Every structure is written in structure tokens, then in C-alpha cells.
PDB file of C-alpha atoms in Angstrom:
ATOM      1  CA  MET A   1      28.812 -14.922 -19.861  1.00 42.00           C
ATOM      2  CA  SER A   2      31.127 -12.310 -18.917  1.00 44.00           C
ATOM      3  CA  ILE A   3      33.691 -10.602 -20.896  1.00 58.00           C
ATOM      4  CA  LYS A   4      37.119 -11.250 -21.001  1.00 68.00           C
ATOM      5  CA  GLY A   5      38.978  -8.379 -20.222  1.00 78.00           C
ATOM      6  CA  MET A   6      36.555  -6.628 -19.039  1.00 89.00           C
ATOM      7  CA  THR A   7      37.798  -3.873 -16.681  1.00 94.00           C
ATOM      8  CA  ARG A   8      36.015  -3.510 -12.499  1.00 95.00           C
ATOM      9  CA  ALA A   9      35.387   0.102 -13.582  1.00 96.00           C
ATOM     10  CA  GLU A  10      33.094  -1.152 -16.572  1.00 95.00           C
ATOM     11  CA  ALA A  11      31.953  -3.686 -15.156  1.00 96.00           C
ATOM     12  CA  ARG A  12      31.014  -0.374 -12.116  1.00 97.00           C
ATOM     13  CA  LYS A  13      29.520   1.772 -15.165  1.00 96.00           C
ATOM     14  CA  ILE A  14      27.476  -1.028 -16.367  1.00 96.00           C
ATOM     15  CA  GLY A  15      25.824  -2.284 -13.201  1.00 97.00           C
ATOM     16  CA  GLY A  16      25.192   1.893 -11.874  1.00 97.00           C
ATOM     17  CA  ARG A  17      23.478   2.259 -15.010  1.00 97.00           C
ATOM     18  CA  LYS A  18      21.328  -0.988 -14.668  1.00 97.00           C
ATOM     19  CA  GLY A  19      20.843   0.031 -11.546  1.00 97.00           C
ATOM     20  CA  LEU A  20      19.906   3.452 -11.849  1.00 97.00           C
ATOM     21  CA  ILE A  21      17.466   2.089 -14.443  1.00 97.00           C
ATOM     22  CA  SER A  22      15.793  -0.180 -12.264  1.00 97.00           C
ATOM     23  CA  SER A  23      15.087   1.950  -9.707  1.00 97.00           C
ATOM     24  CA  VAL A  24      13.585   4.530 -11.887  1.00 97.00           C
ATOM     25  CA  VAL A  25      11.196   1.144 -12.457  1.00 97.00           C
ATOM     26  CA  GLY A  26      11.084   1.134  -8.503  1.00 94.00           C
ATOM     27  CA  LEU A  27       9.891   4.268  -7.984  1.00 93.00           C
ATOM     28  CA  ILE A  28       7.289   3.944 -10.307  1.00 93.00           C
ATOM     29  CA  THR A  29       5.844   0.849  -9.034  1.00 93.00           C
ATOM     30  CA  ALA A  30       5.769   2.086  -5.283  1.00 88.00           C
ATOM     31  CA  TYR A  31       3.848   5.299  -6.804  1.00 86.00           C
ATOM     32  CA  LEU A  32       1.327   2.785  -8.021  1.00 86.00           C
ATOM     33  CA  ILE A  33       1.605   0.858  -4.869  1.00 84.00           C
ATOM     34  CA  MET A  34       0.616   3.856  -3.224  1.00 82.00           C
ATOM     35  CA  ALA A  35      -1.680   4.573  -5.423  1.00 81.00           C
ATOM     36  CA  MET A  36      -4.043   1.554  -5.030  1.00 81.00           C
ATOM     37  CA  MET A  37      -3.584   1.477  -1.343  1.00 79.00           C
ATOM     38  CA  THR A  38      -4.796   5.066  -1.448  1.00 75.00           C
ATOM     39  CA  GLY A  39      -7.834   4.517  -3.928  1.00 69.00           C
ATOM     40  CA  ILE A  40      -9.190   1.869  -2.029  1.00 66.00           C
ATOM     41  CA  GLY A  41     -12.650   2.344  -0.624  1.00 61.00           C
ATOM     42  CA  GLY A  42     -14.383   2.639  -4.081  1.00 58.00           C
ATOM     43  CA  ARG A  43     -11.837   5.478  -5.451  1.00 64.00           C
ATOM     44  CA  GLY A  44      -9.907   2.963  -7.710  1.00 67.00           C
ATOM     45  CA  MET A  45      -6.595   4.139  -8.496  1.00 70.00           C
ATOM     46  CA  ASP A  46      -5.904   7.505  -6.596  1.00 68.00           C
ATOM     47  CA  LEU A  47      -2.951   8.742  -9.067  1.00 68.00           C
ATOM     48  CA  GLY A  48      -3.301  11.620  -7.393  1.00 70.00           C
ATOM     49  CA  TRP A  49      -2.121  10.740  -4.042  1.00 65.00           C
ATOM     50  CA  ILE A  50       1.193  12.506  -3.685  1.00 69.00           C
ATOM     51  CA  ALA A  51      -0.607  15.841  -3.726  1.00 69.00           C
ATOM     52  CA  ASP A  52      -3.073  14.842  -0.550  1.00 67.00           C
ATOM     53  CA  ALA A  53      -0.122  13.171   1.545  1.00 60.00           C
ATOM     54  CA  GLY A  54       1.599  16.886   2.560  1.00 63.00           C
ATOM     55  CA  MET A  55       5.114  14.730   2.657  1.00 69.00           C
ATOM     56  CA  GLN A  56       6.021  16.022  -0.447  1.00 74.00           C
ATOM     57  CA  LEU A  57       9.558  17.165   0.590  1.00 77.00           C
ATOM     58  CA  ASN A  58      10.412  13.907   2.000  1.00 79.00           C
ATOM     59  CA  MET A  59       9.095  12.167  -1.823  1.00 82.00           C
ATOM     60  CA  VAL A  60      11.316  13.544  -3.009  1.00 87.00           C
ATOM     61  CA  LEU A  61      14.406  13.293  -0.705  1.00 90.00           C
ATOM     62  CA  GLY A  62      13.084   9.380  -0.935  1.00 89.00           C
ATOM     63  CA  ALA A  63      13.203   8.825  -4.357  1.00 93.00           C
ATOM     64  CA  VAL A  64      16.555  10.582  -4.821  1.00 96.00           C
ATOM     65  CA  ILE A  65      18.544   8.596  -2.349  1.00 96.00           C
ATOM     66  CA  MET A  66      16.742   5.932  -3.389  1.00 96.00           C
ATOM     67  CA  LEU A  67      17.882   6.751  -6.875  1.00 97.00           C
ATOM     68  CA  ILE A  68      21.321   7.275  -5.500  1.00 98.00           C
ATOM     69  CA  SER A  69      21.387   3.929  -3.576  1.00 97.00           C
ATOM     70  CA  GLY A  70      20.133   1.811  -6.345  1.00 97.00           C
ATOM     71  CA  TYR A  71      23.263   3.497  -8.479  1.00 98.00           C
ATOM     72  CA  LEU A  72      25.768   2.572  -6.168  1.00 98.00           C
ATOM     73  CA  TRP A  73      24.202  -0.936  -5.237  1.00 98.00           C
ATOM     74  CA  GLY A  74      24.406  -1.440  -9.040  1.00 98.00           C
ATOM     75  CA  GLN A  75      27.650  -0.894  -9.208  1.00 98.00           C
ATOM     76  CA  LEU A  76      28.464  -3.605  -7.010  1.00 98.00           C
ATOM     77  CA  ALA A  77      25.908  -5.663  -8.666  1.00 98.00           C
ATOM     78  CA  GLY A  78      28.120  -5.022 -11.520  1.00 97.00           C
ATOM     79  CA  ILE A  79      31.773  -6.238  -9.983  1.00 97.00           C
ATOM     80  CA  THR A  80      29.982  -8.944  -8.526  1.00 97.00           C
ATOM     81  CA  ILE A  81      28.361 -10.308 -11.952  1.00 96.00           C
ATOM     82  CA  LEU A  82      30.573  -8.950 -14.364  1.00 95.00           C
ATOM     83  CA  ILE A  83      33.778  -9.440 -12.642  1.00 95.00           C
ATOM     84  CA  ASN A  84      33.502 -12.165  -9.637  1.00 94.00           C
ATOM     85  CA  LYS A  85      31.467 -14.178 -12.044  1.00 94.00           C
ATOM     86  CA  LYS A  86      28.580 -14.758  -9.371  1.00 95.00           C
ATOM     87  CA  ASN A  87      24.949 -16.159 -10.062  1.00 96.00           C
ATOM     88  CA  HIS A  88      23.175 -12.515 -11.180  1.00 96.00           C
ATOM     89  CA  LEU A  89      19.560 -13.894  -9.412  1.00 97.00           C
ATOM     90  CA  VAL A  90      20.937 -13.556  -6.495  1.00 98.00           C
ATOM     91  CA  ALA A  91      23.436 -10.629  -6.599  1.00 98.00           C
ATOM     92  CA  GLY A  92      20.257  -9.181  -8.276  1.00 97.00           C
ATOM     93  CA  ILE A  93      17.954  -9.923  -5.516  1.00 97.00           C
ATOM     94  CA  LEU A  94      20.879  -8.904  -2.375  1.00 98.00           C
ATOM     95  CA  CYS A  95      21.514  -5.795  -3.988  1.00 97.00           C
ATOM     96  CA  GLY A  96      17.760  -4.699  -4.752  1.00 96.00           C
ATOM     97  CA  ILE A  97      16.940  -5.484  -1.148  1.00 97.00           C
ATOM     98  CA  GLY A  98      20.080  -3.621  -0.122  1.00 97.00           C
ATOM     99  CA  ALA A  99      18.753  -0.398  -1.982  1.00 97.00           C
ATOM    100  CA  LEU A 100      15.481  -0.664  -0.430  1.00 95.00           C
ATOM    101  CA  MET A 101      16.887  -1.398   2.906  1.00 96.00           C
ATOM    102  CA  THR A 102      19.372   1.472   2.248  1.00 96.00           C
ATOM    103  CA  THR A 103      16.212   4.026   1.093  1.00 95.00           C
ATOM    104  CA  ALA A 104      14.036   2.724   3.821  1.00 92.00           C
ATOM    105  CA  PHE A 105      16.807   4.048   6.737  1.00 94.00           C
ATOM    106  CA  LEU A 106      18.344   7.166   5.655  1.00 94.00           C
ATOM    107  CA  SER A 107      14.531   8.411   3.876  1.00 90.00           C
ATOM    108  CA  GLY A 108      13.614   8.631   7.668  1.00 87.00           C
ATOM    109  CA  LEU A 109      16.783  10.703   8.847  1.00 88.00           C
ATOM    110  CA  PRO A 110      15.809  13.727   7.977  1.00 86.00           C
ATOM    111  CA  GLY A 111      12.340  13.320   9.541  1.00 82.00           C
ATOM    112  CA  PHE A 112      13.735  12.309  12.342  1.00 85.00           C
ATOM    113  CA  LEU A 113      16.475  14.772  12.693  1.00 84.00           C
ATOM    114  CA  LEU A 114      14.419  17.625  12.146  1.00 80.00           C
ATOM    115  CA  GLU A 115      11.045  16.593  14.063  1.00 78.00           C
ATOM    116  CA  GLY A 116      11.673  13.924  15.872  1.00 76.00           C
ATOM    117  CA  MET A 117      14.851  14.716  18.054  1.00 74.00           C
ATOM    118  CA  PRO A 118      12.793  18.236  19.702  1.00 69.00           C
ATOM    119  CA  TRP A 119      10.056  15.699  20.495  1.00 65.00           C
ATOM    120  CA  LYS A 120       8.498  16.211  24.251  1.00 65.00           C
ATOM    121  CA  TYR A 121       8.809  12.885  24.755  1.00 69.00           C
ATOM    122  CA  SER A 122      11.996  11.165  24.069  1.00 81.00           C
ATOM    123  CA  ILE A 123      14.431  10.271  21.273  1.00 83.00           C
ATOM    124  CA  LYS A 124      13.342   6.300  21.060  1.00 85.00           C
ATOM    125  CA  GLU A 125       9.891   7.528  20.484  1.00 85.00           C
ATOM    126  CA  GLY A 126      11.041  10.258  17.793  1.00 84.00           C
ATOM    127  CA  PHE A 127      13.237   7.411  15.946  1.00 89.00           C
ATOM    128  CA  GLU A 128      10.669   4.873  16.019  1.00 90.00           C
ATOM    129  CA  SER A 129       8.069   6.858  14.693  1.00 87.00           C
ATOM    130  CA  TYR A 130      10.464   8.647  11.738  1.00 86.00           C
ATOM    131  CA  VAL A 131      12.896   5.966  11.290  1.00 90.00           C
ATOM    132  CA  VAL A 132      11.384   2.537  12.545  1.00 94.00           C
ATOM    133  CA  LYS A 133       7.732   2.594  11.074  1.00 92.00           C
ATOM    134  CA  PRO A 134       8.762   4.134   7.752  1.00 89.00           C
ATOM    135  CA  PHE A 135      11.155   1.124   7.413  1.00 93.00           C
ATOM    136  CA  THR A 136       8.981  -1.561   8.333  1.00 95.00           C
ATOM    137  CA  TRP A 137       5.925   0.060   5.941  1.00 91.00           C
ATOM    138  CA  ILE A 138       8.411   0.051   3.217  1.00 90.00           C
ATOM    139  CA  THR A 139       9.942  -3.418   4.217  1.00 92.00           C
ATOM    140  CA  VAL A 140       6.656  -4.995   4.181  1.00 93.00           C
ATOM    141  CA  PHE A 141       5.147  -3.355   0.638  1.00 90.00           C
ATOM    142  CA  GLY A 142       8.359  -2.787  -0.771  1.00 92.00           C
ATOM    143  CA  ILE A 143      10.160  -6.859  -0.914  1.00 95.00           C
ATOM    144  CA  ILE A 144       8.505  -8.597  -2.922  1.00 95.00           C
ATOM    145  CA  PRO A 145       9.216  -5.717  -5.681  1.00 95.00           C
ATOM    146  CA  ALA A 146      12.502  -5.387  -4.850  1.00 96.00           C
ATOM    147  CA  VAL A 147      13.075  -9.044  -5.233  1.00 97.00           C
ATOM    148  CA  ALA A 148      11.543  -8.843  -8.673  1.00 97.00           C
ATOM    149  CA  VAL A 149      13.331  -5.383  -9.806  1.00 97.00           C
ATOM    150  CA  GLY A 150      16.436  -7.260  -8.195  1.00 96.00           C
ATOM    151  CA  VAL A 151      16.072  -9.770 -10.842  1.00 97.00           C
ATOM    152  CA  TRP A 152      15.311  -8.025 -13.533  1.00 96.00           C
ATOM    153  CA  MET A 153      18.178  -5.567 -13.160  1.00 97.00           C
ATOM    154  CA  GLY A 154      20.944  -9.041 -12.520  1.00 96.00           C
ATOM    155  CA  TRP A 155      19.209 -10.369 -15.282  1.00 96.00           C
ATOM    156  CA  ARG A 156      19.868  -7.130 -17.687  1.00 96.00           C
ATOM    157  CA  ILE A 157      23.709  -6.501 -16.062  1.00 96.00           C
ATOM    158  CA  LYS A 158      24.678 -10.243 -16.952  1.00 94.00           C
ATOM    159  CA  ARG A 159      23.377  -9.917 -20.357  1.00 92.00           C
ATOM    160  CA  CYS A 160      25.404  -6.689 -20.818  1.00 82.00           C
ATOM    161  CA  ARG A 161      28.095  -5.999 -23.574  1.00 61.00           C
ATOM    162  CA  ILE A 162      30.154  -3.122 -23.334  1.00 52.00           C
TER     163      ILE A 162
END
């Protein structure tokens, strides 16, 4: 149920805003998943895991990439749902997965360029260690939350009014 006469710019603005909010929900979800995983072994949830991770810069960079990615994929979802009148669930899921995959790939590149390139072995091994492995783990643990948040985002975009 889109609004008659809605412009692409308005749909893009709505989608971007909902995508950004969805990215924040995704970041909180990812943080809690890591807290549960690091708390295994009788420690319960380790909410301070990020202080022990030793990768604070990478985490902040990944969070920024996720927020930007969610905003941009949200804009696409807004146009797809409100202007092109496509199914909001499918559009939300695809854009949620797109944001996850974009974040997973791009967040590994700085580590590869700074640490993986000058490896004493090969570029292939550096790429596998700094891009492929994180991409795989982020996808494995993030696909279900990305689908759930994508459904929620699509629904929020569909019911949005200017």
C-alpha cells in the first residue's frame, strides 16, 4: 500500500532511515551473539568481550561499514517496496542479506591490505585469512538475524507514511 504520488527521493529517504535503524538492531544483535559465544564455558554472557578482543579498530570500522551499507541497501528497499510495489518481505530479506554480505566483505579488506598483503607467504593466504574466513563466519552467524531484521525492515517500510 504505497502512497500515490510518492517520489523516488521520498521512498529513498524512508528506506534509508529504516535501513539505518535496522543496521543498529543488527549491530546490537551481532554484539549479543558474540557475547553469548565468548561467554560459553560457565561465564554466562560476556558483555565485555569487545575489550578483550584486541580488534577494536576493526570492530568500529565494521560497524561504520554496516551502518552505511544498511542505509544504502535500505534506500534500495524503499524504492523497491514503495515505488516498484514489490513484495516487502522479499525485498527486506534480500536487502538485509545484501547489507550483511557487503559489510562482511568490506570490513575484511582493511585488515587484508594492512596486514595480509605483506605476509611472508602469499597474497592468497592473506586474502583467505583476512577476507574469506571472516566473511564465512559473519555469514554463518549473521544470516538468520539478517533475514529476521530484513523482514522487519521491509514491513516497516511498507507501512510507512510520509
